[in-house]
Amino acid sequence: MSQSHQQPALSKCPGCDEPPAAGDLFCGACGYDLSAVPARPGDRPTMAITVPPAAPDTPAAPVAAAAQAAPAASDAEAVRWPAAAETDSSDVPAPVHRPSDLPGTDSGGRPLAEQEQVQEAGPLAGPQPSVVPVRHDDRAEPGGAEHSGDFALAAPDPRTAEHTAAAAAPAGGGKVCVACRSGRVDPDGYCENCGHAQPRERDHMEQELGSVAAVSDRGLRHHRNEDSFAVSSTALPDGSPAVVAIVCDGVSSASRPDEASAAAANAANESLLASLPRGTHPQQAMHEAIVAASEAVNALAQEPAGAMEHDAHRHQNAPACTLVGAVVAGELLIVGWVGDSRVYWVPEDRSRPTARLTEDDSWAAQMVAAGLMNEAEAYADERAHAITGWLGADAYELEPHTAAFKPDRPGLVVVCTDGLWNYAESAEEMAAAVPADAQEHPLRGAQVLVGHALDGGGHDNVTVALLPFAVRPQGAGSACETV
């Protein structure tokens, strides 16, 4: 539903925090262009994926009919969750979308081909969103200027077999040096033969847990890995499994971003593992997990800063990070996020539509949503990747985004930071980068995706988690059947 976008009155200038005079188009204190400040786009708390298996030119089944038939196949064994709230913390009612309705851009900032729109079940109403400040993450963009203070270090390349062999113990015991491949590493982390400092544990991390796997790598240009992840599984009250993946990206312009991402990932994961077995609706559980992650990051700002790094290229402000997560529980796929990390849907049948399931909290996304720029102009701007939402004590306000999906076919859920999607931005590009056997071998698939980002330049930390989504066989009453 198209809506006109009116410029809201500003209580303070986003550039200098000084209150502007009524009717001013430019701030009298700093000259900031007040007319170019976009409003926050409306949240999409609940969406539904039910792509009909018919040919592309066949009209889609009405959403109401699909929702009516949904419980027919599995009510007997499914968890009887209470109905999810129709609004989240932003109090915006939940529109209904199909995967082909979700907007997206390719790596050049060009909009994807427009897809057939599905009529919403009801009017979208809600309060006008408020204007929020943006935050520039201090890291170099692919092909952009080097201004983050990070530098390339000799480190093992996770794409090579030698990287795996580097963990093997030498004849005398202990770890072998990743540089000379022969010297023993002393307790301080240096090679006794060549003196090379060894990579830290977080420089490259991998974890596989049943059907979910994640890989995180420092990249080729940063001096440390400021990303973090958590993968886990638990049982719902009916005994069926729930699989969780959380990915966090530390904001490099903040202090201790690596600690922020680790604290957020751990807190969100623990919250989900506590609430899902109690029968909490997964969408509500995801919302609570993001709130718990925010509180964990906020707590870091209260800790003593004695161990804080002194780096002229970083502001000593509150620790901050972004968060994105996914939960596969029964027939539901739940995603939640704050910031610009993303979730993609890649169907097992690659001829079917792919989709990006999240919308960035970024300057470019707000400009496009406000109608002030088209996608090509917004993503070509140097401010495109400035984030407008993050977890941290200095965040403007916390607005967790959550969305519920019910895919009608098997596929793969890709949860990643911008260190990956900068090299595979559109849903089609991401699907092309995912190996064909990733659903059966998620760890190998995650390794391939990290390698894709490193081959593209590895300008940022890279983290990706893969969750295969299986659809149980359904009878004639399937919610996916077109009517």
CSV table of C-alpha atoms in Angstrom, one decimal:
chain,number,residue,atom,x,y,z
A,1,MET,CA,0.0,0.0,0.0
A,2,SER,CA,1.6,3.2,-1.1
A,3,GLN,CA,1.7,6.1,1.4
A,4,SER,CA,2.9,9.6,1.1
A,5,HIS,CA,5.9,10.5,3.2
A,6,GLN,CA,5.8,13.7,5.1
A,7,GLN,CA,8.9,15.1,6.7
A,8,PRO,CA,8.4,15.0,10.5
A,9,ALA,CA,9.2,17.9,12.7
A,10,LEU,CA,12.6,17.5,14.4
A,11,SER,CA,13.2,18.2,18.1
A,12,LYS,CA,16.9,18.3,17.5
A,13,CYS,CA,19.4,18.4,14.6
A,14,PRO,CA,20.7,14.9,13.8
A,15,GLY,CA,24.1,16.4,13.1
A,16,CYS,CA,24.8,18.4,16.3
A,17,ASP,CA,21.7,17.8,18.6
A,18,GLU,CA,20.9,21.6,18.6
A,19,PRO,CA,17.1,22.3,18.4
A,20,PRO,CA,16.3,23.9,15.0
A,21,ALA,CA,14.1,26.9,14.5
A,22,ALA,CA,10.6,26.2,13.2
A,23,GLY,CA,10.5,26.0,9.4
A,24,ASP,CA,14.3,25.8,9.0
A,25,LEU,CA,15.5,23.7,6.2
A,26,PHE,CA,19.1,23.8,7.4
A,27,CYS,CA,20.5,23.7,10.9
A,28,GLY,CA,21.7,27.1,12.0
A,29,ALA,CA,24.4,25.6,14.1
A,30,CYS,CA,26.1,23.1,11.8
A,31,GLY,CA,24.3,23.6,8.4
A,32,TYR,CA,22.8,20.0,8.4
A,33,ASP,CA,20.2,19.6,5.6
A,34,LEU,CA,17.1,18.9,7.7
A,35,SER,CA,15.0,18.2,4.7
A,36,ALA,CA,17.1,15.1,3.8
A,37,VAL,CA,16.5,13.3,7.1
A,38,PRO,CA,14.3,10.3,6.4
A,39,ALA,CA,11.7,8.8,8.7
A,40,ARG,CA,12.2,5.3,10.0
A,41,PRO,CA,10.5,2.8,7.8
A,42,GLY,CA,7.6,0.8,9.2
A,43,ASP,CA,8.5,-2.5,10.7
A,44,ARG,CA,7.3,-5.8,9.3
A,45,PRO,CA,6.8,-7.9,12.4
A,46,THR,CA,5.0,-10.8,10.9
A,47,MET,CA,5.2,-12.1,7.3
A,48,ALA,CA,4.2,-15.4,5.7
A,49,ILE,CA,6.0,-17.3,3.0
A,50,THR,CA,3.7,-19.6,1.1
A,51,VAL,CA,4.9,-19.7,-2.5
A,52,PRO,CA,2.5,-21.7,-4.6
A,53,PRO,CA,4.0,-24.6,-6.6
A,54,ALA,CA,2.2,-23.5,-9.7
A,55,ALA,CA,3.8,-22.0,-12.8
A,56,PRO,CA,5.1,-18.4,-12.5
A,57,ASP,CA,2.1,-17.0,-14.4
A,58,THR,CA,-0.5,-18.7,-12.2
A,59,PRO,CA,-2.1,-16.3,-9.8
A,60,ALA,CA,-1.1,-16.9,-6.1
A,61,ALA,CA,-3.6,-18.5,-3.8
A,62,PRO,CA,-5.3,-16.0,-1.4
A,63,VAL,CA,-3.4,-15.6,1.8
A,64,ALA,CA,-6.6,-16.1,3.9
A,65,ALA,CA,-7.2,-19.5,2.3
A,66,ALA,CA,-3.7,-20.7,3.1
A,67,ALA,CA,-4.0,-19.6,6.6
A,68,GLN,CA,-7.3,-21.4,7.0
A,69,ALA,CA,-5.9,-24.7,5.8
A,70,ALA,CA,-2.6,-24.4,7.7
A,71,PRO,CA,-3.5,-26.4,10.8
A,72,ALA,CA,-5.2,-29.3,8.9
A,73,ALA,CA,-2.1,-31.5,8.5
A,74,SER,CA,-0.3,-31.4,11.8
A,75,ASP,CA,-2.5,-30.1,14.6
A,76,ALA,CA,-2.4,-33.5,16.4
A,77,GLU,CA,1.4,-33.4,16.9
A,78,ALA,CA,2.3,-29.7,16.6
A,79,VAL,CA,2.9,-27.5,19.7
A,80,ARG,CA,-0.2,-25.5,20.4
A,81,TRP,CA,1.5,-22.1,20.8
A,82,PRO,CA,-0.6,-19.1,21.7
A,83,ALA,CA,-1.3,-16.7,18.9
A,84,ALA,CA,1.7,-14.4,18.2
A,85,ALA,CA,1.2,-10.8,18.9
A,86,GLU,CA,0.0,-8.9,15.9
A,87,THR,CA,2.4,-6.0,16.7
A,88,ASP,CA,5.8,-5.8,18.1
A,89,SER,CA,7.5,-3.0,20.1
A,90,SER,CA,7.0,-0.5,17.3
A,91,ASP,CA,3.2,-1.1,17.4
A,92,VAL,CA,2.9,-1.4,13.7
A,93,PRO,CA,0.3,-4.0,12.6
A,94,ALA,CA,1.6,-7.0,10.7
A,95,PRO,CA,1.3,-7.0,6.9
A,96,VAL,CA,1.3,-10.3,5.0
A,97,HIS,CA,3.9,-10.8,2.3
A,98,ARG,CA,5.1,-13.5,0.0
A,99,PRO,CA,8.9,-14.0,-0.7
A,100,SER,CA,8.5,-12.4,-4.1
A,101,ASP,CA,7.1,-9.2,-2.4
A,102,LEU,CA,10.3,-8.5,-0.4
A,103,PRO,CA,12.4,-5.7,-1.8
A,104,GLY,CA,16.1,-6.2,-2.6
A,105,THR,CA,19.0,-4.8,-4.6
A,106,ASP,CA,21.9,-6.3,-6.4
A,107,SER,CA,25.5,-5.5,-5.7
A,108,GLY,CA,25.3,-2.4,-8.0
A,109,GLY,CA,22.4,-1.0,-5.9
A,110,ARG,CA,19.9,-1.6,-8.7
A,111,PRO,CA,16.4,-2.8,-7.7
A,112,LEU,CA,15.5,-6.3,-8.5
A,113,ALA,CA,12.7,-7.1,-11.0
A,114,GLU,CA,9.3,-6.2,-9.6
A,115,GLN,CA,7.3,-9.2,-8.5
A,116,GLU,CA,3.6,-9.7,-8.4
A,117,GLN,CA,2.1,-8.1,-5.3
A,118,VAL,CA,-0.3,-9.9,-3.0
A,119,GLN,CA,-3.1,-7.8,-1.5
A,120,GLU,CA,-2.8,-7.3,2.2
A,121,ALA,CA,-5.4,-8.8,4.5
A,122,GLY,CA,-6.2,-5.4,6.0
A,123,PRO,CA,-5.1,-1.7,6.0
A,124,LEU,CA,-1.7,-0.9,7.4
A,125,ALA,CA,-2.1,1.7,10.1
A,126,GLY,CA,0.1,3.0,12.8
A,127,PRO,CA,1.9,6.0,14.2
A,128,GLN,CA,4.3,7.9,12.1
A,129,PRO,CA,7.9,6.6,12.8
A,130,SER,CA,10.3,8.9,14.4
A,131,VAL,CA,13.5,10.2,13.0
A,132,VAL,CA,16.6,8.5,14.3
A,133,PRO,CA,20.3,9.2,14.0
A,134,VAL,CA,22.7,7.1,12.0
A,135,ARG,CA,26.0,5.6,13.1
A,136,HIS,CA,29.0,5.1,10.8
A,137,ASP,CA,30.7,1.8,11.4
A,138,ASP,CA,34.4,2.6,11.1
A,139,ARG,CA,35.5,0.0,8.6
A,140,ALA,CA,36.6,0.1,5.0
A,141,GLU,CA,34.1,-0.7,2.3
A,142,PRO,CA,35.0,-3.1,-0.5
A,143,GLY,CA,36.9,-1.0,-3.0
A,144,GLY,CA,36.7,2.1,-0.7
A,145,ALA,CA,39.2,4.1,1.2
A,146,GLU,CA,41.2,2.6,4.0
A,147,HIS,CA,40.2,4.5,7.1
A,148,SER,CA,39.5,2.0,9.8
A,149,GLY,CA,43.0,1.7,11.2
A,150,ASP,CA,42.9,-2.1,10.6
A,151,PHE,CA,45.7,-3.7,8.6
A,152,ALA,CA,46.6,-6.9,6.9
A,153,LEU,CA,48.4,-9.5,8.9
A,154,ALA,CA,49.9,-12.8,7.8
A,155,ALA,CA,47.4,-15.4,8.9
A,156,PRO,CA,46.3,-18.8,7.8
A,157,ASP,CA,43.8,-18.8,5.0
A,158,PRO,CA,40.8,-20.9,5.9
A,159,ARG,CA,40.4,-21.9,2.2
A,160,THR,CA,43.6,-23.9,2.2
A,161,ALA,CA,44.3,-27.3,3.4
A,162,GLU,CA,47.4,-26.0,5.3
A,163,HIS,CA,45.1,-24.1,7.6
A,164,THR,CA,43.6,-27.3,8.8
A,165,ALA,CA,47.0,-29.0,9.1
A,166,ALA,CA,48.3,-26.1,11.2
A,167,ALA,CA,46.4,-27.4,14.2
A,168,ALA,CA,48.3,-30.7,14.1
A,169,ALA,CA,50.8,-31.2,16.9
A,170,PRO,CA,54.5,-31.3,16.0
A,171,ALA,CA,56.7,-34.2,16.9
A,172,GLY,CA,57.6,-32.6,20.3
A,173,GLY,CA,54.0,-31.8,21.2
A,174,GLY,CA,52.1,-28.6,21.2
A,175,LYS,CA,50.9,-26.6,18.2
A,176,VAL,CA,52.8,-26.0,15.0
A,177,CYS,CA,53.4,-22.5,13.7
A,178,VAL,CA,51.1,-21.3,11.0
A,179,ALA,CA,53.8,-19.3,9.3
A,180,CYS,CA,56.9,-21.6,9.1
A,181,ARG,CA,54.8,-24.8,9.5
A,182,SER,CA,57.6,-26.3,11.6
A,183,GLY,CA,58.3,-24.4,14.8
A,184,ARG,CA,56.6,-25.1,18.1
A,185,VAL,CA,54.3,-22.4,19.5
A,186,ASP,CA,55.2,-21.3,23.0
A,187,PRO,CA,52.7,-20.6,25.8
A,188,ASP,CA,52.7,-16.8,24.9
A,189,GLY,CA,51.5,-17.6,21.4
A,190,TYR,CA,54.7,-17.0,19.5
A,191,CYS,CA,56.7,-19.5,17.3
A,192,GLU,CA,59.9,-20.6,18.9
A,193,ASN,CA,61.4,-21.0,15.4
A,194,CYS,CA,60.5,-17.8,13.5
A,195,GLY,CA,58.9,-15.7,16.2
A,196,HIS,CA,55.6,-15.3,14.3
A,197,ALA,CA,52.6,-14.4,16.5
A,198,GLN,CA,49.9,-17.0,16.1
A,199,PRO,CA,46.3,-16.2,15.2
A,200,ARG,CA,43.9,-15.7,18.1
A,201,GLU,CA,41.1,-18.3,18.7
A,202,ARG,CA,38.5,-15.9,17.4
A,203,ASP,CA,40.3,-15.3,14.1
A,204,HIS,CA,38.7,-18.3,12.6
A,205,MET,CA,35.8,-20.2,14.3
A,206,GLU,CA,33.7,-23.1,13.1
A,207,GLN,CA,30.9,-25.1,14.8
A,208,GLU,CA,28.6,-27.8,13.6
A,209,LEU,CA,25.7,-29.0,15.7
A,210,GLY,CA,23.5,-31.5,14.0
A,211,SER,CA,21.8,-29.7,11.1
A,212,VAL,CA,23.1,-26.2,11.9
A,213,ALA,CA,26.6,-25.0,11.3
A,214,ALA,CA,28.4,-21.6,11.4
A,215,VAL,CA,31.8,-20.2,10.4
A,216,SER,CA,33.4,-16.9,11.4
A,217,ASP,CA,36.6,-15.5,10.0
A,218,ARG,CA,38.6,-12.3,10.7
A,219,GLY,CA,38.9,-11.5,7.0
A,220,LEU,CA,41.9,-10.3,5.2
A,221,ARG,CA,42.0,-6.6,6.2
A,222,HIS,CA,41.0,-6.5,9.9
A,223,HIS,CA,43.4,-7.1,12.8
A,224,ARG,CA,40.8,-9.0,14.9
A,225,ASN,CA,37.4,-10.7,14.5
A,226,GLU,CA,34.7,-8.5,15.9
A,227,ASP,CA,31.9,-10.9,14.8
A,228,SER,CA,30.4,-13.6,17.0
A,229,PHE,CA,27.8,-16.4,16.7
A,230,ALA,CA,26.0,-19.0,18.7
A,231,VAL,CA,24.3,-22.1,17.3
A,232,SER,CA,22.2,-24.5,19.4
A,233,SER,CA,19.2,-26.8,19.5
A,234,THR,CA,16.6,-27.6,22.1
A,235,ALA,CA,13.3,-29.5,22.4
A,236,LEU,CA,9.8,-28.0,22.3
A,237,PRO,CA,7.2,-29.2,24.8
A,238,ASP,CA,6.0,-31.8,22.3
A,239,GLY,CA,9.5,-33.2,21.9
A,240,SER,CA,10.1,-31.8,18.4
A,241,PRO,CA,13.4,-30.0,17.8
A,242,ALA,CA,14.0,-26.3,17.6
A,243,VAL,CA,17.2,-25.1,16.0
A,244,VAL,CA,18.8,-21.7,16.8
A,245,ALA,CA,21.4,-19.6,15.0
A,246,ILE,CA,22.4,-16.1,16.3
A,247,VAL,CA,25.0,-13.9,14.4
A,248,CYS,CA,26.3,-10.6,15.8
A,249,ASP,CA,28.6,-8.0,14.2
A,250,GLY,CA,30.5,-5.6,16.5
A,251,VAL,CA,30.4,-1.9,15.5
A,252,SER,CA,34.0,-1.0,14.9
A,253,SER,CA,33.5,2.7,15.7
A,254,ALA,CA,32.5,1.7,19.2
A,255,SER,CA,34.8,0.5,22.0
A,256,ARG,CA,35.2,-3.3,22.6
A,257,PRO,CA,33.0,-4.4,19.7
A,258,ASP,CA,34.3,-7.9,19.9
A,259,GLU,CA,33.1,-8.1,23.5
A,260,ALA,CA,29.7,-6.6,22.5
A,261,SER,CA,29.1,-9.2,19.8
A,262,ALA,CA,30.1,-12.1,22.0
A,263,ALA,CA,27.9,-10.9,24.9
A,264,ALA,CA,24.9,-10.4,22.6
A,265,ALA,CA,25.2,-13.8,20.9
A,266,ASN,CA,25.5,-15.6,24.2
A,267,ALA,CA,22.7,-13.8,25.9
A,268,ALA,CA,20.3,-14.2,22.9
A,269,ASN,CA,21.1,-17.9,22.6
A,270,GLU,CA,20.6,-18.5,26.3
A,271,SER,CA,17.3,-16.7,26.3
A,272,LEU,CA,16.0,-18.8,23.5
A,273,LEU,CA,17.1,-22.0,25.1
A,274,ALA,CA,15.3,-21.0,28.2
A,275,SER,CA,12.0,-19.9,26.7
A,276,LEU,CA,11.4,-22.3,23.8
A,277,PRO,CA,11.1,-25.5,26.0
A,278,ARG,CA,8.5,-23.7,28.1
A,279,GLY,CA,6.2,-23.4,25.1
A,280,THR,CA,6.8,-19.7,24.4
A,281,HIS,CA,5.8,-18.8,20.9
A,282,PRO,CA,9.0,-18.7,18.9
A,283,GLN,CA,8.3,-15.2,17.6
A,284,GLN,CA,7.8,-13.9,21.1
A,285,ALA,CA,10.9,-15.9,22.3
A,286,MET,CA,13.0,-14.2,19.5
A,287,HIS,CA,11.8,-10.7,20.7
A,288,GLU,CA,12.7,-11.5,24.3
A,289,ALA,CA,16.1,-12.8,23.1
A,290,ILE,CA,16.9,-9.6,21.4
A,291,VAL,CA,16.0,-7.6,24.5
A,292,ALA,CA,18.2,-9.9,26.6
A,293,ALA,CA,21.1,-9.4,24.1
A,294,SER,CA,20.6,-5.6,24.3
A,295,GLU,CA,20.8,-5.7,28.1
A,296,ALA,CA,23.9,-7.7,28.0
A,297,VAL,CA,25.6,-5.2,25.7
A,298,ASN,CA,24.4,-2.3,27.8
A,299,ALA,CA,25.9,-3.9,30.9
A,300,LEU,CA,29.4,-3.7,29.2
A,301,ALA,CA,29.2,0.1,29.3
A,302,GLN,CA,29.0,0.0,33.1
A,303,GLU,CA,32.2,-2.1,33.4
A,304,PRO,CA,35.6,-0.5,34.1
A,305,ALA,CA,37.4,0.6,31.0
A,306,GLY,CA,40.9,-0.1,32.3
A,307,ALA,CA,41.4,-2.9,29.8
A,308,MET,CA,40.0,-0.9,26.9
A,309,GLU,CA,42.2,-0.5,23.9
A,310,HIS,CA,43.7,2.9,23.2
A,311,ASP,CA,43.3,3.4,19.5
A,312,ALA,CA,43.3,6.9,17.9
A,313,HIS,CA,41.0,5.5,15.1
A,314,ARG,CA,38.2,4.5,17.4
A,315,HIS,CA,35.9,6.5,19.6
A,316,GLN,CA,35.8,5.4,23.2
A,317,ASN,CA,32.0,5.2,23.3
A,318,ALA,CA,29.7,2.5,24.5
A,319,PRO,CA,30.2,-1.0,23.1
A,320,ALA,CA,27.7,-1.8,20.3
A,321,CYS,CA,26.8,-4.5,17.8
A,322,THR,CA,24.2,-5.6,15.4
A,323,LEU,CA,22.2,-8.9,15.8
A,324,VAL,CA,20.3,-11.2,13.5
A,325,GLY,CA,18.9,-14.6,14.4
A,326,ALA,CA,16.8,-17.5,13.1
A,327,VAL,CA,14.8,-20.2,14.7
A,328,VAL,CA,13.5,-23.3,12.9
A,329,ALA,CA,10.7,-24.8,15.1
A,330,GLY,CA,8.3,-27.2,13.6
A,331,GLU,CA,6.8,-25.7,10.5
A,332,LEU,CA,7.8,-22.2,11.4
A,333,LEU,CA,10.8,-20.1,10.5
A,334,ILE,CA,11.3,-17.1,12.8
A,335,VAL,CA,13.8,-14.4,12.2
A,336,GLY,CA,14.7,-11.3,14.3
A,337,TRP,CA,17.2,-8.6,13.8
A,338,VAL,CA,18.5,-5.1,14.8
A,339,GLY,CA,21.0,-3.5,12.4
A,340,ASP,CA,22.2,-4.5,8.9
A,341,SER,CA,23.0,-8.2,9.3
A,342,ARG,CA,20.7,-10.3,7.1
A,343,VAL,CA,18.7,-13.6,6.6
A,344,TYR,CA,18.2,-15.1,3.2
A,345,TRP,CA,16.0,-17.9,2.1
A,346,VAL,CA,17.4,-20.3,-0.6
A,347,PRO,CA,14.9,-23.0,-1.7
A,348,GLU,CA,16.3,-26.5,-2.3
A,349,ASP,CA,14.8,-26.2,-5.8
A,350,ARG,CA,16.9,-23.4,-7.2
A,351,SER,CA,14.3,-22.7,-9.9
A,352,ARG,CA,12.0,-21.4,-7.2
A,353,PRO,CA,12.2,-17.8,-5.9
A,354,THR,CA,14.8,-16.8,-3.4
A,355,ALA,CA,14.2,-14.1,-0.8
A,356,ARG,CA,15.9,-11.7,1.6
A,357,LEU,CA,13.8,-12.0,4.8
A,358,THR,CA,15.2,-8.9,6.7
A,359,GLU,CA,15.3,-5.2,6.0
A,360,ASP,CA,18.4,-3.3,7.0
A,361,ASP,CA,18.4,-0.6,9.7
A,362,SER,CA,20.6,1.6,7.5
A,363,TRP,CA,20.8,5.1,6.1
A,364,ALA,CA,20.3,3.8,2.5
A,365,ALA,CA,17.2,1.7,3.5
A,366,GLN,CA,15.6,4.7,5.2
A,367,MET,CA,16.3,7.0,2.2
A,368,VAL,CA,14.6,4.5,-0.1
A,369,ALA,CA,11.7,3.9,2.3
A,370,ALA,CA,11.1,7.6,2.6
A,371,GLY,CA,11.1,8.1,-1.1
A,372,LEU,CA,13.9,10.6,-1.0
A,373,MET,CA,16.2,8.5,-3.3
A,374,ASN,CA,16.0,5.4,-5.4
A,375,GLU,CA,18.0,2.3,-4.5
A,376,ALA,CA,20.7,3.0,-7.0
A,377,GLU,CA,21.3,6.5,-5.7
A,378,ALA,CA,21.1,5.5,-2.0
A,379,TYR,CA,23.5,2.5,-2.2
A,380,ALA,CA,26.0,4.5,-4.3
A,381,ASP,CA,26.2,7.1,-1.5
A,382,GLU,CA,29.1,6.9,0.9
A,383,ARG,CA,26.6,6.9,3.8
A,384,ALA,CA,24.8,3.9,2.5
A,385,HIS,CA,26.0,1.5,5.2
A,386,ALA,CA,25.6,3.8,8.1
A,387,ILE,CA,23.4,1.9,10.5
A,388,THR,CA,20.3,3.4,12.2
A,389,GLY,CA,19.7,0.6,14.6
A,390,TRP,CA,22.1,-1.3,16.9
A,391,LEU,CA,22.4,-2.8,20.4
A,392,GLY,CA,24.3,-0.7,22.9
A,393,ALA,CA,23.9,1.8,25.7
A,394,ASP,CA,24.1,4.7,23.3
A,395,ALA,CA,21.4,3.4,21.0
A,396,TYR,CA,18.6,5.8,20.2
A,397,GLU,CA,16.0,3.3,21.2
A,398,LEU,CA,15.6,-0.5,20.9
A,399,GLU,CA,13.2,-1.7,18.3
A,400,PRO,CA,13.6,-5.4,17.7
A,401,HIS,CA,12.2,-6.6,14.3
A,402,THR,CA,10.7,-10.1,14.2
A,403,ALA,CA,9.1,-12.0,11.4
A,404,ALA,CA,7.3,-15.4,11.2
A,405,PHE,CA,7.4,-17.5,8.0
A,406,LYS,CA,5.9,-20.8,7.1
A,407,PRO,CA,7.8,-22.1,4.0
A,408,ASP,CA,5.9,-24.6,1.8
A,409,ARG,CA,9.1,-26.3,0.5
A,410,PRO,CA,12.5,-27.4,1.8
A,411,GLY,CA,15.3,-24.9,1.7
A,412,LEU,CA,18.3,-23.3,3.4
A,413,VAL,CA,18.3,-20.4,5.8
A,414,VAL,CA,21.4,-18.2,5.5
A,415,VAL,CA,22.1,-15.9,8.5
A,416,CYS,CA,25.1,-13.6,7.9
A,417,THR,CA,26.9,-10.3,8.6
A,418,ASP,CA,27.6,-7.7,5.9
A,419,GLY,CA,31.1,-9.1,5.6
A,420,LEU,CA,29.4,-11.8,3.4
A,421,TRP,CA,26.5,-10.1,1.8
A,422,ASN,CA,28.6,-7.2,0.6
A,423,TYR,CA,29.9,-9.8,-1.9
A,424,ALA,CA,26.5,-11.4,-2.6
A,425,GLU,CA,23.9,-8.7,-2.0
A,426,SER,CA,20.8,-9.7,-3.8
A,427,ALA,CA,18.9,-12.9,-3.0
A,428,GLU,CA,19.8,-14.3,-6.4
A,429,GLU,CA,23.6,-13.6,-5.9
A,430,MET,CA,23.5,-15.3,-2.5
A,431,ALA,CA,21.7,-18.3,-3.9
A,432,ALA,CA,24.4,-18.6,-6.6
A,433,ALA,CA,27.1,-18.5,-4.0
A,434,VAL,CA,25.6,-21.3,-1.8
A,435,PRO,CA,26.9,-24.7,-2.9
A,436,ALA,CA,24.3,-27.2,-4.2
A,437,ASP,CA,24.9,-29.6,-1.4
A,438,ALA,CA,24.8,-27.1,1.5
A,439,GLN,CA,21.5,-28.4,2.8
A,440,GLU,CA,23.1,-31.9,3.4
A,441,HIS,CA,26.5,-30.5,4.4
A,442,PRO,CA,25.9,-27.1,6.1
A,443,LEU,CA,29.4,-26.8,7.6
A,444,ARG,CA,31.0,-27.2,4.2
A,445,GLY,CA,28.5,-24.8,2.7
A,446,ALA,CA,29.4,-22.1,5.4
A,447,GLN,CA,33.1,-22.6,4.7
A,448,VAL,CA,32.5,-22.1,0.9
A,449,LEU,CA,30.5,-18.9,1.6
A,450,VAL,CA,33.3,-17.5,3.8
A,451,GLY,CA,35.7,-18.4,1.1
A,452,HIS,CA,33.5,-16.5,-1.4
A,453,ALA,CA,33.9,-13.3,0.7
A,454,LEU,CA,37.6,-13.8,1.1
A,455,ASP,CA,38.0,-14.3,-2.6
A,456,GLY,CA,36.1,-11.1,-3.1
A,457,GLY,CA,38.6,-9.1,-1.0
A,458,GLY,CA,37.7,-10.0,2.6
A,459,HIS,CA,37.5,-6.3,3.6
A,460,ASP,CA,35.4,-7.1,6.7
A,461,ASN,CA,35.0,-9.9,9.3
A,462,VAL,CA,32.8,-12.7,7.7
A,463,THR,CA,30.3,-14.8,9.6
A,464,VAL,CA,27.6,-17.0,8.3
A,465,ALA,CA,25.3,-19.7,9.8
A,466,LEU,CA,23.3,-22.2,7.7
A,467,LEU,CA,20.1,-23.8,8.9
A,468,PRO,CA,18.5,-26.4,6.6
A,469,PHE,CA,14.7,-26.2,6.6
A,470,ALA,CA,12.8,-29.5,6.0
A,471,VAL,CA,9.1,-29.7,5.2
A,472,ARG,CA,7.3,-32.7,6.5
A,473,PRO,CA,5.1,-34.6,3.9
A,474,GLN,CA,1.6,-33.2,4.0
A,475,GLY,CA,-1.7,-34.7,2.8
A,476,ALA,CA,-4.5,-33.2,0.7
A,477,GLY,CA,-5.2,-30.6,3.3
A,478,SER,CA,-1.8,-28.9,2.8
A,479,ALA,CA,-1.7,-25.2,3.5
A,480,CYS,CA,0.6,-24.9,0.4
A,481,GLU,CA,-2.0,-26.2,-2.0
A,482,THR,CA,-3.4,-23.6,-4.4
A,483,VAL,CA,-7.1,-23.2,-4.6
